[in-house]
């Protein structure tokens, strides 16, 4: 080497050149058992060179003797062994005469000297891990680097940022463990607390004994591919790291993505191994782009996509030029699955090679990143309980969107699908909100995300009032694709907010009257216009000269009977009425011949909304249009709705007034 050399004296007076770096051939020689002979031991210090008997155990040095023309082997001195990282056994004082006797009268043949290799001094062959890195591989020997694996990046303790390979035969609490390639850390399932944890190999016996040590743990007990939920020990406290997770599996592994709950967490998939190189890329889930009934995955360029083939019941990969054919129900593609399994499963994919469909040998990577939930703070509400912090709970959805809860869990922000707006409600009315109704202490006046503007209405006595509310974003990033269109503008445009199925019903009725020959094609048309039903309805109305508002009014004719099974809330209301009839008591019987008193327009609106909530919640979407149509005639609207659902106007008003007049009772939004 090029390092500085030092001359160190040997016991014999000879010198050997030593440097900071050694080659094994520079230090050690080879000696076979046959080359050694047992000779009498010489007196200490009597000879300059000393050969070993076959029983020598320490490292030796080969020295050339010009007098005999041979190499002699000598012990490497203790100080040199210490320099080399070796520890020579301490010599024990003994009688030299006994050595002489044992040397000549040994009852068994001498043992061959052990040849020392590079590993004795920490060296290794090129391409192999040094000996210190092979410590602590844990039970079962070497880690299988072809097994399914999960890789983490972003821990503060960088030792945890590694790729962990599954060891199915090393099971803790009925689940396999995952080990780093050097065996220093492993991931195991803590059965007692139902969560994953990362621990060091030295603590494996403690884990087997039932203890729960670890440098990090996943507090939400979910799949390892999810980056959210990890907590790590850092500077004496537990903190939440920002992680990127990559879960890899190959074609020869069993399917990894069969659990429907886990499938919902897969939003990014990367492929490697297709013969067609363009397919080996990363695909991102687009929830809003539904093809043949399911959301699709698209690459970053927007050219290649993974979609569900409904007729074949399988996933396939196609490109943009075939999008129209795909949306019409056809099944083209460059690759497809041979089963109904999730597209992230590496096994089961087929690709075309030399004009034939053959199994593809792939590795798939499911990628997850930490997504910090929103944390906001409101100020400006008259009801002080609402002026507090709300934190997102992504797993607790109501009416199709995540909810946001304050720390005590008494109030939450949720999306009112029927009204197309955000509102704040209390926990007492949680079941009503989950059933699709629209209770609340405050609500937004438009469809924008609640963090983007300050237009709110809140309860004020028995009425509603405008409130200037400030929403401060404390953590996270707002990701909302709700069209930022004010409700008033949508009403002026003459449109209605109905469900996709309701729009399809309207289109079907128009074709029944205007062009019955198109009815057999409607299902294919609806498939092509999935998530675009309002646009389809508008186009059909324009084509056949139909007024959209009149068509929407025909959706539920006054004479039509409302099925009980399709009207949430009807069963409970009728059950209550029946209970009262059985008791023979009607506390509002004195109002049988009474008329409803004259009320403010907003009070009539509240009554109409309450009627729809109990008898036909789907009509809540038409509230804006109806109130505009019956402006200054709200009483007439209320009486017509009562007549339609066979409700006594005066009794219903009295019942609602009593319920809303109770101290602390929530008012319903107008």
JSON list of C-alpha atoms in Angstrom, two decimals, residues 181-359:
[
{"chain": "A", "resi": 181, "resn": "UNK", "atom": "CA", "xyz": [-30.40, -6.76, 5.23]},
{"chain": "A", "resi": 182, "resn": "UNK", "atom": "CA", "xyz": [-27.63, -6.65, 7.87]},
{"chain": "A", "resi": 183, "resn": "UNK", "atom": "CA", "xyz": [-29.89, -8.14, 10.52]},
{"chain": "A", "resi": 184, "resn": "UNK", "atom": "CA", "xyz": [-29.44, -5.25, 12.93]},
{"chain": "A", "resi": 185, "resn": "UNK", "atom": "CA", "xyz": [-33.14, -4.19, 13.10]},
{"chain": "A", "resi": 186, "resn": "UNK", "atom": "CA", "xyz": [-36.45, -5.94, 12.60]},
{"chain": "A", "resi": 187, "resn": "UNK", "atom": "CA", "xyz": [-40.17, -5.12, 12.43]},
{"chain": "A", "resi": 188, "resn": "UNK", "atom": "CA", "xyz": [-42.52, -7.23, 14.49]},
{"chain": "A", "resi": 189, "resn": "UNK", "atom": "CA", "xyz": [-46.19, -7.28, 15.49]},
{"chain": "A", "resi": 190, "resn": "UNK", "atom": "CA", "xyz": [-46.94, -6.34, 19.08]},
{"chain": "A", "resi": 191, "resn": "UNK", "atom": "CA", "xyz": [-49.92, -8.59, 19.65]},
{"chain": "A", "resi": 192, "resn": "UNK", "atom": "CA", "xyz": [-50.87, -7.24, 23.04]},
{"chain": "A", "resi": 193, "resn": "UNK", "atom": "CA", "xyz": [-51.36, -3.67, 21.79]},
{"chain": "A", "resi": 194, "resn": "UNK", "atom": "CA", "xyz": [-52.12, -4.57, 18.14]},
{"chain": "A", "resi": 195, "resn": "UNK", "atom": "CA", "xyz": [-49.48, -2.54, 16.34]},
{"chain": "A", "resi": 196, "resn": "UNK", "atom": "CA", "xyz": [-46.20, -2.82, 14.41]},
{"chain": "A", "resi": 197, "resn": "UNK", "atom": "CA", "xyz": [-42.87, -1.82, 15.94]},
{"chain": "A", "resi": 198, "resn": "UNK", "atom": "CA", "xyz": [-39.22, -1.52, 14.84]},
{"chain": "A", "resi": 199, "resn": "UNK", "atom": "CA", "xyz": [-36.68, -2.93, 17.26]},
{"chain": "A", "resi": 200, "resn": "UNK", "atom": "CA", "xyz": [-32.96, -3.76, 17.31]},
{"chain": "A", "resi": 201, "resn": "UNK", "atom": "CA", "xyz": [-31.77, -7.35, 17.00]},
{"chain": "A", "resi": 202, "resn": "UNK", "atom": "CA", "xyz": [-30.17, -7.30, 20.44]},
{"chain": "A", "resi": 203, "resn": "UNK", "atom": "CA", "xyz": [-33.68, -7.07, 21.95]},
{"chain": "A", "resi": 204, "resn": "UNK", "atom": "CA", "xyz": [-35.03, -10.10, 20.07]},
{"chain": "A", "resi": 205, "resn": "UNK", "atom": "CA", "xyz": [-34.85, -12.36, 23.19]},
{"chain": "A", "resi": 206, "resn": "UNK", "atom": "CA", "xyz": [-36.88, -9.76, 25.12]},
{"chain": "A", "resi": 207, "resn": "UNK", "atom": "CA", "xyz": [-39.46, -9.71, 22.34]},
{"chain": "A", "resi": 208, "resn": "UNK", "atom": "CA", "xyz": [-39.70, -13.51, 22.41]},
{"chain": "A", "resi": 209, "resn": "UNK", "atom": "CA", "xyz": [-40.14, -13.31, 26.17]},
{"chain": "A", "resi": 210, "resn": "UNK", "atom": "CA", "xyz": [-43.25, -11.14, 25.70]},
{"chain": "A", "resi": 211, "resn": "UNK", "atom": "CA", "xyz": [-41.82, -7.67, 26.21]},
{"chain": "A", "resi": 212, "resn": "UNK", "atom": "CA", "xyz": [-42.57, -4.78, 23.79]},
{"chain": "A", "resi": 213, "resn": "UNK", "atom": "CA", "xyz": [-39.33, -2.88, 23.13]},
{"chain": "A", "resi": 214, "resn": "UNK", "atom": "CA", "xyz": [-38.86, -0.71, 20.06]},
{"chain": "A", "resi": 215, "resn": "UNK", "atom": "CA", "xyz": [-37.37, 2.43, 18.54]},
{"chain": "A", "resi": 216, "resn": "UNK", "atom": "CA", "xyz": [-40.57, 3.22, 16.63]},
{"chain": "A", "resi": 217, "resn": "UNK", "atom": "CA", "xyz": [-44.13, 1.94, 16.52]},
{"chain": "A", "resi": 218, "resn": "UNK", "atom": "CA", "xyz": [-47.20, 2.33, 14.30]},
{"chain": "A", "resi": 219, "resn": "UNK", "atom": "CA", "xyz": [-50.01, 3.55, 16.49]},
{"chain": "A", "resi": 220, "resn": "UNK", "atom": "CA", "xyz": [-52.87, 2.99, 14.03]},
{"chain": "A", "resi": 221, "resn": "UNK", "atom": "CA", "xyz": [-52.36, -0.82, 13.63]},
{"chain": "A", "resi": 222, "resn": "UNK", "atom": "CA", "xyz": [-52.68, -0.50, 9.86]},
{"chain": "A", "resi": 223, "resn": "UNK", "atom": "CA", "xyz": [-50.66, -2.04, 7.00]},
{"chain": "A", "resi": 224, "resn": "UNK", "atom": "CA", "xyz": [-46.92, -1.42, 6.78]},
{"chain": "A", "resi": 225, "resn": "UNK", "atom": "CA", "xyz": [-47.33, 0.25, 3.38]},
{"chain": "A", "resi": 226, "resn": "UNK", "atom": "CA", "xyz": [-49.03, 3.24, 5.00]},
{"chain": "A", "resi": 227, "resn": "UNK", "atom": "CA", "xyz": [-46.66, 6.03, 5.97]},
{"chain": "A", "resi": 228, "resn": "UNK", "atom": "CA", "xyz": [-49.06, 7.72, 8.36]},
{"chain": "A", "resi": 229, "resn": "UNK", "atom": "CA", "xyz": [-49.32, 6.65, 11.97]},
{"chain": "A", "resi": 230, "resn": "UNK", "atom": "CA", "xyz": [-45.65, 6.03, 12.86]},
{"chain": "A", "resi": 231, "resn": "UNK", "atom": "CA", "xyz": [-44.15, 7.38, 16.09]},
{"chain": "A", "resi": 232, "resn": "UNK", "atom": "CA", "xyz": [-40.41, 7.37, 16.80]},
{"chain": "A", "resi": 233, "resn": "UNK", "atom": "CA", "xyz": [-38.32, 7.94, 19.90]},
{"chain": "A", "resi": 234, "resn": "UNK", "atom": "CA", "xyz": [-36.18, 11.04, 19.48]},
{"chain": "A", "resi": 235, "resn": "UNK", "atom": "CA", "xyz": [-34.50, 13.28, 22.08]},
{"chain": "A", "resi": 236, "resn": "UNK", "atom": "CA", "xyz": [-36.35, 11.66, 24.94]},
{"chain": "A", "resi": 237, "resn": "UNK", "atom": "CA", "xyz": [-39.84, 11.96, 23.48]},
{"chain": "A", "resi": 238, "resn": "UNK", "atom": "CA", "xyz": [-42.12, 10.36, 20.90]},
{"chain": "A", "resi": 239, "resn": "UNK", "atom": "CA", "xyz": [-42.64, 12.28, 17.68]},
{"chain": "A", "resi": 240, "resn": "UNK", "atom": "CA", "xyz": [-44.33, 11.67, 14.32]},
{"chain": "A", "resi": 241, "resn": "UNK", "atom": "CA", "xyz": [-41.87, 11.44, 11.40]},
{"chain": "A", "resi": 242, "resn": "UNK", "atom": "CA", "xyz": [-42.54, 12.35, 7.76]},
{"chain": "A", "resi": 243, "resn": "UNK", "atom": "CA", "xyz": [-41.96, 9.07, 5.97]},
{"chain": "A", "resi": 244, "resn": "UNK", "atom": "CA", "xyz": [-41.92, 7.62, 2.50]},
{"chain": "A", "resi": 245, "resn": "UNK", "atom": "CA", "xyz": [-42.70, 3.90, 2.34]},
{"chain": "A", "resi": 246, "resn": "UNK", "atom": "CA", "xyz": [-42.09, 1.47, -0.51]},
{"chain": "A", "resi": 247, "resn": "UNK", "atom": "CA", "xyz": [-43.57, -2.03, -0.27]},
{"chain": "A", "resi": 248, "resn": "UNK", "atom": "CA", "xyz": [-42.12, -4.34, -2.93]},
{"chain": "A", "resi": 249, "resn": "UNK", "atom": "CA", "xyz": [-43.27, -7.75, -4.08]},
{"chain": "A", "resi": 250, "resn": "UNK", "atom": "CA", "xyz": [-42.56, -9.94, -7.11]},
{"chain": "A", "resi": 251, "resn": "UNK", "atom": "CA", "xyz": [-44.42, -12.28, -9.40]},
{"chain": "A", "resi": 252, "resn": "UNK", "atom": "CA", "xyz": [-43.35, -15.41, -7.50]},
{"chain": "A", "resi": 253, "resn": "UNK", "atom": "CA", "xyz": [-44.75, -14.10, -4.21]},
{"chain": "A", "resi": 254, "resn": "UNK", "atom": "CA", "xyz": [-48.26, -14.74, -2.98]},
{"chain": "A", "resi": 255, "resn": "UNK", "atom": "CA", "xyz": [-50.72, -11.85, -3.59]},
{"chain": "A", "resi": 256, "resn": "UNK", "atom": "CA", "xyz": [-50.04, -9.04, -1.13]},
{"chain": "A", "resi": 257, "resn": "UNK", "atom": "CA", "xyz": [-53.06, -6.85, -1.85]},
{"chain": "A", "resi": 258, "resn": "UNK", "atom": "CA", "xyz": [-56.19, -8.95, -1.36]},
{"chain": "A", "resi": 259, "resn": "UNK", "atom": "CA", "xyz": [-57.57, -7.22, 1.74]},
{"chain": "A", "resi": 260, "resn": "UNK", "atom": "CA", "xyz": [-60.28, -4.73, 0.62]},
{"chain": "A", "resi": 261, "resn": "UNK", "atom": "CA", "xyz": [-59.40, -2.38, 3.48]},
{"chain": "A", "resi": 262, "resn": "UNK", "atom": "CA", "xyz": [-55.72, -2.35, 2.54]},
{"chain": "A", "resi": 263, "resn": "UNK", "atom": "CA", "xyz": [-56.61, -1.84, -1.13]},
{"chain": "A", "resi": 264, "resn": "UNK", "atom": "CA", "xyz": [-58.19, 1.52, -0.26]},
{"chain": "A", "resi": 265, "resn": "UNK", "atom": "CA", "xyz": [-54.79, 2.75, 0.94]},
{"chain": "A", "resi": 266, "resn": "UNK", "atom": "CA", "xyz": [-53.06, 1.99, -2.39]},
{"chain": "A", "resi": 267, "resn": "UNK", "atom": "CA", "xyz": [-52.77, 5.25, -4.31]},
{"chain": "A", "resi": 268, "resn": "UNK", "atom": "CA", "xyz": [-49.41, 4.90, -6.12]},
{"chain": "A", "resi": 269, "resn": "UNK", "atom": "CA", "xyz": [-48.06, 1.77, -7.86]},
{"chain": "A", "resi": 270, "resn": "UNK", "atom": "CA", "xyz": [-44.79, 1.37, -9.76]},
{"chain": "A", "resi": 271, "resn": "UNK", "atom": "CA", "xyz": [-44.02, -1.49, -12.18]},
{"chain": "A", "resi": 272, "resn": "UNK", "atom": "CA", "xyz": [-40.70, -3.02, -13.24]},
{"chain": "A", "resi": 273, "resn": "UNK", "atom": "CA", "xyz": [-40.24, -5.94, -15.64]},
{"chain": "A", "resi": 274, "resn": "UNK", "atom": "CA", "xyz": [-42.59, -5.38, -18.58]},
{"chain": "A", "resi": 275, "resn": "UNK", "atom": "CA", "xyz": [-41.01, -6.00, -21.98]},
{"chain": "A", "resi": 276, "resn": "UNK", "atom": "CA", "xyz": [-42.73, -2.84, -23.19]},
{"chain": "A", "resi": 277, "resn": "UNK", "atom": "CA", "xyz": [-40.56, -0.31, -21.39]},
{"chain": "A", "resi": 278, "resn": "UNK", "atom": "CA", "xyz": [-43.19, 2.44, -21.44]},
{"chain": "A", "resi": 279, "resn": "UNK", "atom": "CA", "xyz": [-45.32, 0.42, -19.01]},
{"chain": "A", "resi": 280, "resn": "UNK", "atom": "CA", "xyz": [-42.52, 0.35, -16.41]},
{"chain": "A", "resi": 281, "resn": "UNK", "atom": "CA", "xyz": [-43.49, 3.56, -14.66]},
{"chain": "A", "resi": 282, "resn": "UNK", "atom": "CA", "xyz": [-45.37, 4.93, -11.68]},
{"chain": "A", "resi": 283, "resn": "UNK", "atom": "CA", "xyz": [-49.17, 5.12, -11.76]},
{"chain": "A", "resi": 284, "resn": "UNK", "atom": "CA", "xyz": [-51.27, 7.44, -9.55]},
{"chain": "A", "resi": 285, "resn": "UNK", "atom": "CA", "xyz": [-54.87, 6.84, -8.49]},
{"chain": "A", "resi": 286, "resn": "UNK", "atom": "CA", "xyz": [-57.45, 9.28, -9.89]},
{"chain": "A", "resi": 287, "resn": "UNK", "atom": "CA", "xyz": [-60.58, 8.85, -7.83]},
{"chain": "A", "resi": 288, "resn": "UNK", "atom": "CA", "xyz": [-62.57, 11.25, -9.98]},
{"chain": "A", "resi": 289, "resn": "UNK", "atom": "CA", "xyz": [-61.73, 9.52, -13.28]},
{"chain": "A", "resi": 290, "resn": "UNK", "atom": "CA", "xyz": [-63.97, 6.45, -13.20]},
{"chain": "A", "resi": 291, "resn": "UNK", "atom": "CA", "xyz": [-63.73, 4.04, -16.14]},
{"chain": "A", "resi": 292, "resn": "UNK", "atom": "CA", "xyz": [-66.15, 1.15, -16.48]},
{"chain": "A", "resi": 293, "resn": "UNK", "atom": "CA", "xyz": [-67.31, 1.53, -12.92]},
{"chain": "A", "resi": 294, "resn": "UNK", "atom": "CA", "xyz": [-64.02, 1.95, -11.01]},
{"chain": "A", "resi": 295, "resn": "UNK", "atom": "CA", "xyz": [-61.41, 4.70, -10.46]},
{"chain": "A", "resi": 296, "resn": "UNK", "atom": "CA", "xyz": [-58.36, 4.45, -12.71]},
{"chain": "A", "resi": 297, "resn": "UNK", "atom": "CA", "xyz": [-54.57, 4.82, -12.25]},
{"chain": "A", "resi": 298, "resn": "UNK", "atom": "CA", "xyz": [-52.60, 7.16, -14.55]},
{"chain": "A", "resi": 299, "resn": "UNK", "atom": "CA", "xyz": [-48.90, 7.75, -15.16]},
{"chain": "A", "resi": 300, "resn": "UNK", "atom": "CA", "xyz": [-47.39, 11.20, -14.69]},
{"chain": "A", "resi": 301, "resn": "UNK", "atom": "CA", "xyz": [-47.53, 11.96, -18.42]},
{"chain": "A", "resi": 302, "resn": "UNK", "atom": "CA", "xyz": [-51.23, 11.15, -18.64]},
{"chain": "A", "resi": 303, "resn": "UNK", "atom": "CA", "xyz": [-50.63, 8.76, -21.56]},
{"chain": "A", "resi": 304, "resn": "UNK", "atom": "CA", "xyz": [-50.80, 5.30, -19.97]},
{"chain": "A", "resi": 305, "resn": "UNK", "atom": "CA", "xyz": [-53.46, 4.23, -17.49]},
{"chain": "A", "resi": 306, "resn": "UNK", "atom": "CA", "xyz": [-54.69, 1.18, -15.59]},
{"chain": "A", "resi": 307, "resn": "UNK", "atom": "CA", "xyz": [-58.43, 0.63, -15.80]},
{"chain": "A", "resi": 308, "resn": "UNK", "atom": "CA", "xyz": [-61.06, -1.96, -14.86]},
{"chain": "A", "resi": 309, "resn": "UNK", "atom": "CA", "xyz": [-62.49, -4.03, -17.71]},
{"chain": "A", "resi": 310, "resn": "UNK", "atom": "CA", "xyz": [-66.03, -4.57, -16.55]},
{"chain": "A", "resi": 311, "resn": "UNK", "atom": "CA", "xyz": [-67.03, -7.27, -19.04]},
{"chain": "A", "resi": 312, "resn": "UNK", "atom": "CA", "xyz": [-63.86, -9.30, -18.44]},
{"chain": "A", "resi": 313, "resn": "UNK", "atom": "CA", "xyz": [-63.75, -8.48, -14.71]},
{"chain": "A", "resi": 314, "resn": "UNK", "atom": "CA", "xyz": [-60.04, -7.72, -14.65]},
{"chain": "A", "resi": 315, "resn": "UNK", "atom": "CA", "xyz": [-57.53, -4.84, -14.70]},
{"chain": "A", "resi": 316, "resn": "UNK", "atom": "CA", "xyz": [-55.60, -3.82, -17.81]},
{"chain": "A", "resi": 317, "resn": "UNK", "atom": "CA", "xyz": [-53.07, -1.20, -18.96]},
{"chain": "A", "resi": 318, "resn": "UNK", "atom": "CA", "xyz": [-53.89, 0.92, -21.99]},
{"chain": "A", "resi": 319, "resn": "UNK", "atom": "CA", "xyz": [-52.87, 4.23, -23.56]},
{"chain": "A", "resi": 320, "resn": "UNK", "atom": "CA", "xyz": [-54.63, 7.49, -24.23]},
{"chain": "A", "resi": 321, "resn": "UNK", "atom": "CA", "xyz": [-55.43, 6.87, -27.89]},
{"chain": "A", "resi": 322, "resn": "UNK", "atom": "CA", "xyz": [-57.82, 4.08, -26.86]},
{"chain": "A", "resi": 323, "resn": "UNK", "atom": "CA", "xyz": [-59.59, 6.11, -24.18]},
{"chain": "A", "resi": 324, "resn": "UNK", "atom": "CA", "xyz": [-62.78, 6.62, -26.22]},
{"chain": "A", "resi": 325, "resn": "UNK", "atom": "CA", "xyz": [-63.00, 2.90, -26.95]},
{"chain": "A", "resi": 326, "resn": "UNK", "atom": "CA", "xyz": [-62.43, 2.11, -23.27]},
{"chain": "A", "resi": 327, "resn": "UNK", "atom": "CA", "xyz": [-65.12, 4.55, -22.15]},
{"chain": "A", "resi": 328, "resn": "UNK", "atom": "CA", "xyz": [-67.56, 2.99, -24.59]},
{"chain": "A", "resi": 329, "resn": "UNK", "atom": "CA", "xyz": [-67.11, -0.40, -22.92]},
{"chain": "A", "resi": 330, "resn": "UNK", "atom": "CA", "xyz": [-64.44, -2.01, -25.09]},
{"chain": "A", "resi": 331, "resn": "UNK", "atom": "CA", "xyz": [-61.40, -3.77, -23.59]},
{"chain": "A", "resi": 332, "resn": "UNK", "atom": "CA", "xyz": [-58.16, -2.88, -25.41]},
{"chain": "A", "resi": 333, "resn": "UNK", "atom": "CA", "xyz": [-54.82, -2.94, -23.63]},
{"chain": "A", "resi": 334, "resn": "UNK", "atom": "CA", "xyz": [-51.08, -3.64, -23.68]},
{"chain": "A", "resi": 335, "resn": "UNK", "atom": "CA", "xyz": [-51.21, -5.86, -20.60]},
{"chain": "A", "resi": 336, "resn": "UNK", "atom": "CA", "xyz": [-53.94, -7.37, -18.47]},
{"chain": "A", "resi": 337, "resn": "UNK", "atom": "CA", "xyz": [-54.44, -9.43, -15.35]},
{"chain": "A", "resi": 338, "resn": "UNK", "atom": "CA", "xyz": [-55.44, -13.07, -15.63]},
{"chain": "A", "resi": 339, "resn": "UNK", "atom": "CA", "xyz": [-57.56, -12.80, -12.48]},
{"chain": "A", "resi": 340, "resn": "UNK", "atom": "CA", "xyz": [-59.71, -10.30, -10.61]},
{"chain": "A", "resi": 341, "resn": "UNK", "atom": "CA", "xyz": [-56.87, -9.40, -8.23]},
{"chain": "A", "resi": 342, "resn": "UNK", "atom": "CA", "xyz": [-55.77, -5.88, -7.40]},
{"chain": "A", "resi": 343, "resn": "UNK", "atom": "CA", "xyz": [-53.40, -4.29, -9.97]},
{"chain": "A", "resi": 344, "resn": "UNK", "atom": "CA", "xyz": [-50.68, -3.87, -7.32]},
{"chain": "A", "resi": 345, "resn": "UNK", "atom": "CA", "xyz": [-50.24, -7.65, -7.14]},
{"chain": "A", "resi": 346, "resn": "UNK", "atom": "CA", "xyz": [-47.16, -8.55, -9.17]},
{"chain": "A", "resi": 347, "resn": "UNK", "atom": "CA", "xyz": [-48.30, -12.07, -9.98]},
{"chain": "A", "resi": 348, "resn": "UNK", "atom": "CA", "xyz": [-51.05, -12.64, -12.52]},
{"chain": "A", "resi": 349, "resn": "UNK", "atom": "CA", "xyz": [-50.14, -10.03, -15.14]},
{"chain": "A", "resi": 350, "resn": "UNK", "atom": "CA", "xyz": [-50.02, -11.05, -18.82]},
{"chain": "A", "resi": 351, "resn": "UNK", "atom": "CA", "xyz": [-48.13, -9.26, -21.60]},
{"chain": "A", "resi": 352, "resn": "UNK", "atom": "CA", "xyz": [-47.66, -9.75, -25.32]},
{"chain": "A", "resi": 353, "resn": "UNK", "atom": "CA", "xyz": [-44.35, -11.22, -26.51]},
{"chain": "A", "resi": 354, "resn": "UNK", "atom": "CA", "xyz": [-43.79, -12.15, -30.13]},
{"chain": "A", "resi": 355, "resn": "UNK", "atom": "CA", "xyz": [-47.51, -12.07, -30.80]},
{"chain": "A", "resi": 356, "resn": "UNK", "atom": "CA", "xyz": [-48.45, -14.31, -27.85]},
{"chain": "A", "resi": 357, "resn": "UNK", "atom": "CA", "xyz": [-49.82, -13.54, -24.41]},
{"chain": "A", "resi": 358, "resn": "UNK", "atom": "CA", "xyz": [-47.44, -14.85, -21.75]},
{"chain": "A", "resi": 359, "resn": "UNK", "atom": "CA", "xyz": [-47.07, -14.30, -17.97]}
]
